[in-house]
Structure formats: C-alpha cells, structure tokens
Amino acid sequence: MSLRKLDVVIVGAGFSGLFLLHKLRSSGFSVAVIEKADQLGGTWHWNRYPGARCDIPSLQYSYQFDEDLQQDWNWSEKYSAQPEILEYLNHVADRFDLKKDIEFNAEVISARFNEEKSLWEIKTSQGEIETKFCVMATGCLSAPNTPDFKGLDDFEGQLLHTGKWPQTQVDFTDESVAIIGTGSSSIQSIPVIAEQAKHLYVFQRTANYSIPSNNGPMDPEQEAEVKSRYPEFRKENWENGFGIAGMAIEEMAVEDDEQGRKEKFNHHWENEGLGFLGAYADLMLDKEANEMAASFARNKVKEIVKDAEVAELLSPKFTIGCKRLCVDSGYFEAFNRDNVTLIDLNTNPINCITSKGLMAGQEEYSVDSLILATGFDAMTGALTRIDIRGRKGISLKDQWKDGAKSYLGLGISNFPNLFTVTGPGSPSVLSNMVPSLELHVQWISQCIEWMRDNNKKVIESTKAVEEEWMTLVNEVADLTVYKSCNSWYNGSNIDEKAKEFLPFIGVPPYTEKITEVAEQNYQGFVFDKTN
Ligand code: NA7
C-alpha cells in the first residue's frame, strides 16, 4: 500500500473531528479523518445504550459555526436522544460533504514524530500516512473502563458495556439483567431497561445525585425565540462559567433564608437539570452552601423512593456536583418497581463473575445479560491507549505516567505539531462540550493557518508553560469543592492512573486566555525548535 502524504490527520469522526475536517479543508489543507468505527458519531456512535441522550439542552448542545445549519435543524425534544444526535451529525456530514474524507474502520495503531523530517508517521489498520500535523479529536469519554472482575470471561450470557453498545437492537424482554455502576449511563438506562426486563439487579458502589430532566417535546415557542436571536443566545452562554445558559445567578445560598432556598432549589430541581447547581453562585465554592443543595437532593430521593431502606441506600453521601451530576428520566422512580432490586456493593462486594451471573456477598445472581456501566478512562485514556511517540521516541503514556500535563489542553511538550481537542487542562467536561470543542477547532485551525502564512514549520509546548498551566488548573479547583470526592475528573476511577484534577474550571477566563495566546502569536508555544 502506498504512503499517503497529507497536511493534517484528524483522529476521530465525532463532533470535533467533523468540524475540524470542514474547517481545515475549507482553508485549503489536505486532510483526512481516521475513524476506528464503521461510521461517524464518536461518543454518539458508541453510546447507544437504552435511554442515552444529551443532558444539556439540544438548542445549546449543537454546532454554532454555521447560522443556516442552526436555523434549519429542528430538534424534536428538549434533550435529544442518541439516535437523533447521530442523525444530526450525519446531516452535518452530508451537508458539508465530509464523508468522502473520512476513512472508516481504520484504527490508529501508532503515531510517531519523525524529528528529521518534522512529520508525523501515522500507522493505521488500513495503511500508513505521513502528515505535517496530527489532531487528536478522540473525545474525553471514549476509552471504556472494564474493571478486572474475576471470572469476567467465564460469563456465558450476553455481556455489554454501555460505552460500547452493539449497533443491533438489544431486547431484554423476559430477561434477568444485572447492571454494575450507577453513573450517568446507568442512571439513563435503568428506567428504560426496567420497563423491558423481567428483573433488573442494580449493583451500586456509590449512590449518585441525579436531577430530573423534565424532558419533553421541543417547545415551539422557545425554539422560535432562541432561533430569532441565536448568535446572542450563544454569546450569553459563553459568559457563563460552564458555558451553559440558565446558570448565571449571583445570589449566595448561605445568604438566603430557608424558605427562599427551598423555593429556589425546587424551581431548579423541576426545571433546570444540570443547571440545578446554578441555583446559587456558591454551591460549588462553599461546603456549607453545597450541603444545603445536597440535603435538598437527598430529601427528594426519600420523597420519591417508597422503601425507606432503598431510599437510604440511594442517598448520596458526598458533595453534590463533585462527581459529574446526572440528569434522569425516572431513575429513582424505577426503584419503586417490583422488578428492580438494588444491591449495595459496600456490604455485598462482587466476589466474581460466574458462567451464569455474579456472586456478590454470599449470593449468586443468575442473569441473562450483564451490563457494565463502569465508565471511562476519562480525558487521557483515548490518547494513552494509542502508541504516540514524540521527540526522541518518548511515549505519551510514559510522559503522562505521573500526571497529564498539557498547555491549555491544546499542546503537549515533546509532541510537536500534535494538538488535542478538549484535552486535559481545558474546560472540556466541565463545560458544554459542543461549544468548547468548537472553540478548540477554531483555535487549532487558525494556528495551523497562521503557521502556513508565517512560514512556521513546527509548533510545540514546553515543560515550563505546562507546569505553570496545570498548577493554575489545580489552584482554581482548590477554590472549589470539586476535589472533595473520588471522580473521573481527578482520575480516581482508574486504579493505575495519576490522581490529579484535569479540567480547567471557568469557560470565560479560559476563552480569554487562549484568545490572548493566539493574538500574541501563540505566546508560550515555541516554533521551529531544532532537535
Ligand atoms: P461514570 O460516571 O464513571 O460511572 C461509572 C459507575 O461505575 C460508577 O457508579 C462507579 O462507581 C461504577 N464502577 C466503576 N468501577 C466499578 C467497580 N470496579 N465495581 C463497581 N462499580 C464500579 O461513567 P458513566 O458511563 O455512567 O458516565 C460517564 C459520563 O458520560 C457521564 O458523566 C456523562 O458525562 C456522560 P464509583 O462512583 O466509582 O464508586
């Protein structure tokens, strides 16, 4: 097979990769997207589990780079389900004629920087490519975490992972089903599976907070209102810390009286989903304020769940929002059904998986299907699982062994001309992902264009700026309650991973910073460094 030569290789055909392809191709670069799956969609291709949907309203969880696109597309629900989001991405790909430059069923096996040529050598399952730039649009939650349960291979029933759901319809009718994990994926899927299955066993290690989505058909009046002023609507979101509308409140919970807090929490519980945490400005800054919101949410669980013992087990004990907050459609209500049983893994740990099911505590649960809803090696896993080698053959996995260091979540020292979209050190998972990735795509494309126009061949971050930036990322997190529990924000869900806080908190200051860096000719990065 002949060696292909390109300006840019983009890894991943999700939201980021598609927009990157459109941007860079429009600027005259030769580009290809390399995609492991047999179709586009990224997260929205892989996460097809029942009940999968976005938890940021679709009018915001969508591209804004093209006004005609955002005017033409109509979402059918407030929070769209996975099939509709995938349909949207296919529409975007067709509208901008993207598919012809996407190589499907091609997995990147290795990416090596050739220092002599200043080129990346990319080896995929389909062939080899030499490229000036490599952009990793691999997603923050795309490397599934499969815990090393003893006997997992012995299970003879249907084994599923929510993050790698089959494309064929999975029907649980008349089945006994076990699901391990109670994060967002499980919380979304449990109400749907419970309606189908004969019996559903939920194995919980940590009870989680979840806010009702109050999802429903798109309100035509609201849609028309947003569309009548879409650019301004988007601009307002950029001014919010999380890049999400409806969270820009300045009042403090600790300064309000009990009645005021009750009313406000109730309003946000019933209307805002993730924006529940925006009820007051101090919820993620002050432990006392946070506990007020947490105790409100715990009381809600006790109001919904009829069995007091089950309600207690489902009541989270940690700081609200410190693990990714979940948004559901009937999660706690599902535990009022006779065919749903909750098993507390703290008192009944999983001993092993058997051919028929699993042993937890002293009991064996025989099931037809076993679902692992055990999350992802978040933010870094999709990168470290590829053999990426920079200067002097240094592997990214080794370089990040004691912690992922990146400048602005965009560039990594020793890895010249390699960019990451929503990489560690950027707001990414603590923001509305679609605008955040669009911001990165715009920044990266402009940088590559600027280099072409200014005769620069190589751009690279340095250890010094990365240290400084990641220190700031952690200092900002220290001002909040985000570090007060185990979460995938800080690597604690993966045993062998460095425990460090990865996302930068605060969309407006971050946007200001990267804009300023670009305006000052990519301040902090070095160009054309010799070996
Ligand atoms: P999450 O949020 O990481 O949830 C994973 C769940 O799996 C969580 O409840 C974990 O418990 C549990 N888990 C993980 N490993 C184990 C083991 N070994 N034993 C028992 N339970 C385990 O992943 P999701 O896929 O639900 O959501 C990811 C994001 O996708 C979500 O936030 C949205 O942004 C979309 P733990 O809490 O660690 O005790």
PDB file of N, CA, C and O and ligand atoms in Angstrom, residues 47 49 55 141 145 147-149 162 180-187 203-206 208 323-326 345 350 373-376 486 488 493, ligand 1:
ATOM      1  N   ASN A  47     -22.173   5.110  22.292  1.00  0.00           N
ATOM      2  CA  ASN A  47     -23.070   5.064  23.462  1.00  0.00           C
ATOM      3  C   ASN A  47     -24.537   4.961  23.030  1.00  0.00           C
ATOM      4  O   ASN A  47     -25.296   5.907  23.115  1.00  0.00           O
ATOM      5  N   TYR A  49     -26.729   2.856  24.365  1.00  0.00           N
ATOM      6  CA  TYR A  49     -27.499   2.128  25.389  1.00  0.00           C
ATOM      7  C   TYR A  49     -28.909   2.728  25.503  1.00  0.00           C
ATOM      8  O   TYR A  49     -29.132   3.894  25.141  1.00  0.00           O
ATOM      9  N   ASP A  55     -27.428  15.702  28.131  1.00  0.00           N
ATOM     10  CA  ASP A  55     -28.033  16.285  29.325  1.00  0.00           C
ATOM     11  C   ASP A  55     -27.801  17.798  29.393  1.00  0.00           C
ATOM     12  O   ASP A  55     -27.891  18.411  30.452  1.00  0.00           O
ATOM     13  N   LEU A 141     -14.551  11.040  26.778  1.00  0.00           N
ATOM     14  CA  LEU A 141     -15.150   9.855  27.405  1.00  0.00           C
ATOM     15  C   LEU A 141     -15.337   8.800  26.330  1.00  0.00           C
ATOM     16  O   LEU A 141     -16.448   8.521  25.891  1.00  0.00           O
ATOM     17  N   ASN A 145     -13.965   1.848  30.500  1.00  0.00           N
ATOM     18  CA  ASN A 145     -13.292   1.222  31.637  1.00  0.00           C
ATOM     19  C   ASN A 145     -13.973  -0.109  31.934  1.00  0.00           C
ATOM     20  O   ASN A 145     -15.146  -0.140  32.300  1.00  0.00           O
ATOM     21  N   PRO A 147     -13.587  -2.964  34.490  1.00  0.00           N
ATOM     22  CA  PRO A 147     -12.853  -3.415  35.670  1.00  0.00           C
ATOM     23  C   PRO A 147     -12.454  -4.886  35.545  1.00  0.00           C
ATOM     24  O   PRO A 147     -13.119  -5.667  34.862  1.00  0.00           O
ATOM     25  N   ASP A 148     -11.394  -5.203  36.245  1.00  0.00           N
ATOM     26  CA  ASP A 148     -10.818  -6.534  36.137  1.00  0.00           C
ATOM     27  C   ASP A 148     -11.560  -7.493  37.080  1.00  0.00           C
ATOM     28  O   ASP A 148     -10.971  -8.019  38.026  1.00  0.00           O
ATOM     29  N   PHE A 149     -12.854  -7.709  36.842  1.00  0.00           N
ATOM     30  CA  PHE A 149     -13.616  -8.608  37.715  1.00  0.00           C
ATOM     31  C   PHE A 149     -13.151 -10.037  37.491  1.00  0.00           C
ATOM     32  O   PHE A 149     -13.037 -10.489  36.337  1.00  0.00           O
ATOM     33  N   THR A 162     -21.920  -0.135  28.461  1.00  0.00           N
ATOM     34  CA  THR A 162     -22.729   0.992  27.967  1.00  0.00           C
ATOM     35  C   THR A 162     -21.946   1.849  26.965  1.00  0.00           C
ATOM     36  O   THR A 162     -22.535   2.429  26.054  1.00  0.00           O
ATOM     37  N   ILE A 180     -23.899  -3.082  36.515  1.00  0.00           N
ATOM     38  CA  ILE A 180     -22.923  -2.678  37.534  1.00  0.00           C
ATOM     39  C   ILE A 180     -22.571  -1.218  37.288  1.00  0.00           C
ATOM     40  O   ILE A 180     -22.175  -0.839  36.192  1.00  0.00           O
ATOM     41  N   GLY A 181     -22.703  -0.399  38.339  1.00  0.00           N
ATOM     42  CA  GLY A 181     -22.387   1.027  38.221  1.00  0.00           C
ATOM     43  C   GLY A 181     -23.648   1.862  38.266  1.00  0.00           C
ATOM     44  O   GLY A 181     -24.704   1.436  37.777  1.00  0.00           O
ATOM     45  N   THR A 182     -23.519   3.035  38.859  1.00  0.00           N
ATOM     46  CA  THR A 182     -24.660   3.953  38.937  1.00  0.00           C
ATOM     47  C   THR A 182     -24.203   5.376  38.601  1.00  0.00           C
ATOM     48  O   THR A 182     -24.453   6.322  39.343  1.00  0.00           O
ATOM     49  N   GLY A 183     -23.498   5.484  37.472  1.00  0.00           N
ATOM     50  CA  GLY A 183     -23.144   6.806  36.942  1.00  0.00           C
ATOM     51  C   GLY A 183     -24.208   7.225  35.935  1.00  0.00           C
ATOM     52  O   GLY A 183     -25.282   6.609  35.836  1.00  0.00           O
ATOM     53  N   SER A 184     -23.885   8.238  35.150  1.00  0.00           N
ATOM     54  CA  SER A 184     -24.846   8.801  34.221  1.00  0.00           C
ATOM     55  C   SER A 184     -25.430   7.767  33.249  1.00  0.00           C
ATOM     56  O   SER A 184     -26.642   7.740  33.006  1.00  0.00           O
ATOM     57  N   SER A 185     -24.571   6.910  32.695  1.00  0.00           N
ATOM     58  CA  SER A 185     -25.032   5.935  31.697  1.00  0.00           C
ATOM     59  C   SER A 185     -26.049   4.981  32.305  1.00  0.00           C
ATOM     60  O   SER A 185     -27.082   4.666  31.699  1.00  0.00           O
ATOM     61  N   SER A 186     -25.747   4.517  33.509  1.00  0.00           N
ATOM     62  CA  SER A 186     -26.646   3.593  34.178  1.00  0.00           C
ATOM     63  C   SER A 186     -27.949   4.298  34.565  1.00  0.00           C
ATOM     64  O   SER A 186     -29.050   3.760  34.366  1.00  0.00           O
ATOM     65  N   ILE A 187     -27.801   5.501  35.067  1.00  0.00           N
ATOM     66  CA  ILE A 187     -28.969   6.269  35.523  1.00  0.00           C
ATOM     67  C   ILE A 187     -29.912   6.570  34.354  1.00  0.00           C
ATOM     68  O   ILE A 187     -31.132   6.572  34.505  1.00  0.00           O
ATOM     69  N   PHE A 203     -26.281  -3.025  40.745  1.00  0.00           N
ATOM     70  CA  PHE A 203     -25.169  -3.166  41.687  1.00  0.00           C
ATOM     71  C   PHE A 203     -24.493  -1.813  41.870  1.00  0.00           C
ATOM     72  O   PHE A 203     -23.861  -1.291  40.946  1.00  0.00           O
ATOM     73  N   GLN A 204     -24.651  -1.266  43.067  1.00  0.00           N
ATOM     74  CA  GLN A 204     -24.209   0.111  43.317  1.00  0.00           C
ATOM     75  C   GLN A 204     -23.031   0.165  44.298  1.00  0.00           C
ATOM     76  O   GLN A 204     -23.085  -0.400  45.382  1.00  0.00           O
ATOM     77  N   ARG A 205     -21.972   0.870  43.867  1.00  0.00           N
ATOM     78  CA  ARG A 205     -20.849   1.100  44.791  1.00  0.00           C
ATOM     79  C   ARG A 205     -21.009   2.448  45.479  1.00  0.00           C
ATOM     80  O   ARG A 205     -20.793   2.578  46.672  1.00  0.00           O
ATOM     81  N   THR A 206     -21.382   3.463  44.686  1.00  0.00           N
ATOM     82  CA  THR A 206     -21.562   4.805  45.259  1.00  0.00           C
ATOM     83  C   THR A 206     -22.883   5.383  44.773  1.00  0.00           C
ATOM     84  O   THR A 206     -23.102   5.497  43.559  1.00  0.00           O
ATOM     85  N   ASN A 208     -25.503   8.077  43.669  1.00  0.00           N
ATOM     86  CA  ASN A 208     -25.199   9.285  42.898  1.00  0.00           C
ATOM     87  C   ASN A 208     -26.351  10.282  42.953  1.00  0.00           C
ATOM     88  O   ASN A 208     -27.505   9.891  43.084  1.00  0.00           O
ATOM     89  N   LYS A 323     -18.784  14.640  41.818  1.00  0.00           N
ATOM     90  CA  LYS A 323     -18.790  13.681  40.710  1.00  0.00           C
ATOM     91  C   LYS A 323     -19.710  14.311  39.684  1.00  0.00           C
ATOM     92  O   LYS A 323     -20.595  15.089  40.054  1.00  0.00           O
ATOM     93  N   ARG A 324     -19.574  13.958  38.417  1.00  0.00           N
ATOM     94  CA  ARG A 324     -20.437  14.532  37.382  1.00  0.00           C
ATOM     95  C   ARG A 324     -21.900  14.356  37.800  1.00  0.00           C
ATOM     96  O   ARG A 324     -22.353  13.226  38.041  1.00  0.00           O
ATOM     97  N   LEU A 325     -22.643  15.456  37.892  1.00  0.00           N
ATOM     98  CA  LEU A 325     -24.054  15.396  38.247  1.00  0.00           C
ATOM     99  C   LEU A 325     -24.802  14.661  37.130  1.00  0.00           C
ATOM    100  O   LEU A 325     -24.481  14.829  35.956  1.00  0.00           O
ATOM    101  N   CYS A 326     -25.803  13.855  37.515  1.00  0.00           N
ATOM    102  CA  CYS A 326     -26.564  13.125  36.498  1.00  0.00           C
ATOM    103  C   CYS A 326     -27.926  13.780  36.304  1.00  0.00           C
ATOM    104  O   CYS A 326     -28.424  14.474  37.184  1.00  0.00           O
ATOM    105  N   LEU A 345     -22.912  -2.688  46.976  1.00  0.00           N
ATOM    106  CA  LEU A 345     -21.635  -3.399  46.848  1.00  0.00           C
ATOM    107  C   LEU A 345     -20.712  -3.172  48.046  1.00  0.00           C
ATOM    108  O   LEU A 345     -19.729  -3.893  48.212  1.00  0.00           O
ATOM    109  N   ILE A 350     -18.588  -7.634  44.965  1.00  0.00           N
ATOM    110  CA  ILE A 350     -18.577  -8.648  43.902  1.00  0.00           C
ATOM    111  C   ILE A 350     -17.364  -9.556  44.133  1.00  0.00           C
ATOM    112  O   ILE A 350     -16.223  -9.102  44.126  1.00  0.00           O
ATOM    113  N   ALA A 373     -21.696  -0.725  33.385  1.00  0.00           N
ATOM    114  CA  ALA A 373     -21.902   0.725  33.193  1.00  0.00           C
ATOM    115  C   ALA A 373     -20.829   1.402  34.035  1.00  0.00           C
ATOM    116  O   ALA A 373     -21.101   2.227  34.899  1.00  0.00           O
ATOM    117  N   THR A 374     -19.596   0.979  33.780  1.00  0.00           N
ATOM    118  CA  THR A 374     -18.486   1.296  34.674  1.00  0.00           C
ATOM    119  C   THR A 374     -17.605   2.443  34.175  1.00  0.00           C
ATOM    120  O   THR A 374     -16.494   2.629  34.654  1.00  0.00           O
ATOM    121  N   GLY A 375     -18.105   3.194  33.228  1.00  0.00           N
ATOM    122  CA  GLY A 375     -17.452   4.454  32.865  1.00  0.00           C
ATOM    123  C   GLY A 375     -16.256   4.337  31.940  1.00  0.00           C
ATOM    124  O   GLY A 375     -16.103   3.372  31.185  1.00  0.00           O
ATOM    125  N   PHE A 376     -15.401   5.334  32.061  1.00  0.00           N
ATOM    126  CA  PHE A 376     -14.315   5.521  31.078  1.00  0.00           C
ATOM    127  C   PHE A 376     -13.000   5.885  31.756  1.00  0.00           C
ATOM    128  O   PHE A 376     -12.987   6.446  32.846  1.00  0.00           O
ATOM    129  N   ASN A 486     -13.980  11.173  45.148  1.00  0.00           N
ATOM    130  CA  ASN A 486     -13.387  10.398  44.056  1.00  0.00           C
ATOM    131  C   ASN A 486     -14.234  10.583  42.807  1.00  0.00           C
ATOM    132  O   ASN A 486     -15.447  10.403  42.863  1.00  0.00           O
ATOM    133  N   TRP A 488     -14.063  10.770  38.131  1.00  0.00           N
ATOM    134  CA  TRP A 488     -13.201  10.658  36.940  1.00  0.00           C
ATOM    135  C   TRP A 488     -12.620  12.007  36.543  1.00  0.00           C
ATOM    136  O   TRP A 488     -11.737  12.078  35.712  1.00  0.00           O
ATOM    137  N   ASN A 493     -11.178   6.999  39.324  1.00  0.00           N
ATOM    138  CA  ASN A 493     -11.939   5.796  38.952  1.00  0.00           C
ATOM    139  C   ASN A 493     -11.059   4.727  38.305  1.00  0.00           C
ATOM    140  O   ASN A 493     -11.512   3.616  38.063  1.00  0.00           O
TER     141      ASN A 493
HETATM  142  P1  NA7 B   1     -19.199   7.026  35.427  1.00  0.00           P
HETATM  143  O1  NA7 B   1     -19.869   8.292  35.734  1.00  0.00           O
HETATM  144  O2  NA7 B   1     -17.731   6.951  35.609  1.00  0.00           O
HETATM  145  O3  NA7 B   1     -19.893   5.889  36.306  1.00  0.00           O
HETATM  146  C1  NA7 B   1     -19.339   4.616  36.435  1.00  0.00           C
HETATM  147  C2  NA7 B   1     -20.048   3.857  37.512  1.00  0.00           C
HETATM  148  O4  NA7 B   1     -19.472   2.571  37.612  1.00  0.00           O
HETATM  149  C3  NA7 B   1     -19.909   4.496  38.897  1.00  0.00           C
HETATM  150  O5  NA7 B   1     -21.102   4.317  39.594  1.00  0.00           O
HETATM  151  C4  NA7 B   1     -18.774   3.694  39.517  1.00  0.00           C
HETATM  152  O6  NA7 B   1     -18.798   3.662  40.912  1.00  0.00           O
HETATM  153  C5  NA7 B   1     -19.067   2.324  38.950  1.00  0.00           C
HETATM  154  N1  NA7 B   1     -17.897   1.462  38.946  1.00  0.00           N
HETATM  155  C6  NA7 B   1     -16.725   1.654  38.288  1.00  0.00           C
HETATM  156  N2  NA7 B   1     -15.886   0.642  38.543  1.00  0.00           N
HETATM  157  C7  NA7 B   1     -16.529  -0.200  39.373  1.00  0.00           C
HETATM  158  C8  NA7 B   1     -16.179  -1.409  40.007  1.00  0.00           C
HETATM  159  N3  NA7 B   1     -14.978  -1.974  39.833  1.00  0.00           N
HETATM  160  N4  NA7 B   1     -17.087  -2.008  40.805  1.00  0.00           N
HETATM  161  C9  NA7 B   1     -18.297  -1.441  40.980  1.00  0.00           C
HETATM  162  N5  NA7 B   1     -18.701  -0.295  40.429  1.00  0.00           N
HETATM  163  C10 NA7 B   1     -17.816   0.321  39.632  1.00  0.00           C
HETATM  164  O7  NA7 B   1     -19.486   6.551  33.931  1.00  0.00           O
HETATM  165  P2  NA7 B   1     -20.803   6.729  33.068  1.00  0.00           P
HETATM  166  O8  NA7 B   1     -20.597   5.973  31.821  1.00  0.00           O
HETATM  167  O9  NA7 B   1     -22.009   6.414  33.852  1.00  0.00           O
HETATM  168  O10 NA7 B   1     -20.842   8.254  32.752  1.00  0.00           O
HETATM  169  C11 NA7 B   1     -19.748   8.890  32.137  1.00  0.00           C
HETATM  170  C12 NA7 B   1     -20.133  10.218  31.595  1.00  0.00           C
HETATM  171  O11 NA7 B   1     -20.691  10.012  30.311  1.00  0.00           O
HETATM  172  C13 NA7 B   1     -21.185  10.973  32.274  1.00  0.00           C
HETATM  173  O12 NA7 B   1     -20.793  11.680  33.362  1.00  0.00           O
HETATM  174  C14 NA7 B   1     -21.706  11.871  31.174  1.00  0.00           C
HETATM  175  O13 NA7 B   1     -20.896  12.993  31.038  1.00  0.00           O
HETATM  176  C15 NA7 B   1     -21.612  11.037  30.010  1.00  0.00           C
HETATM  177  P3  NA7 B   1     -17.959   4.753  41.797  1.00  0.00           P
HETATM  178  O14 NA7 B   1     -18.742   6.021  41.695  1.00  0.00           O
HETATM  179  O15 NA7 B   1     -16.611   4.883  41.137  1.00  0.00           O
HETATM  180  O16 NA7 B   1     -17.901   4.176  43.137  1.00  0.00           O
END
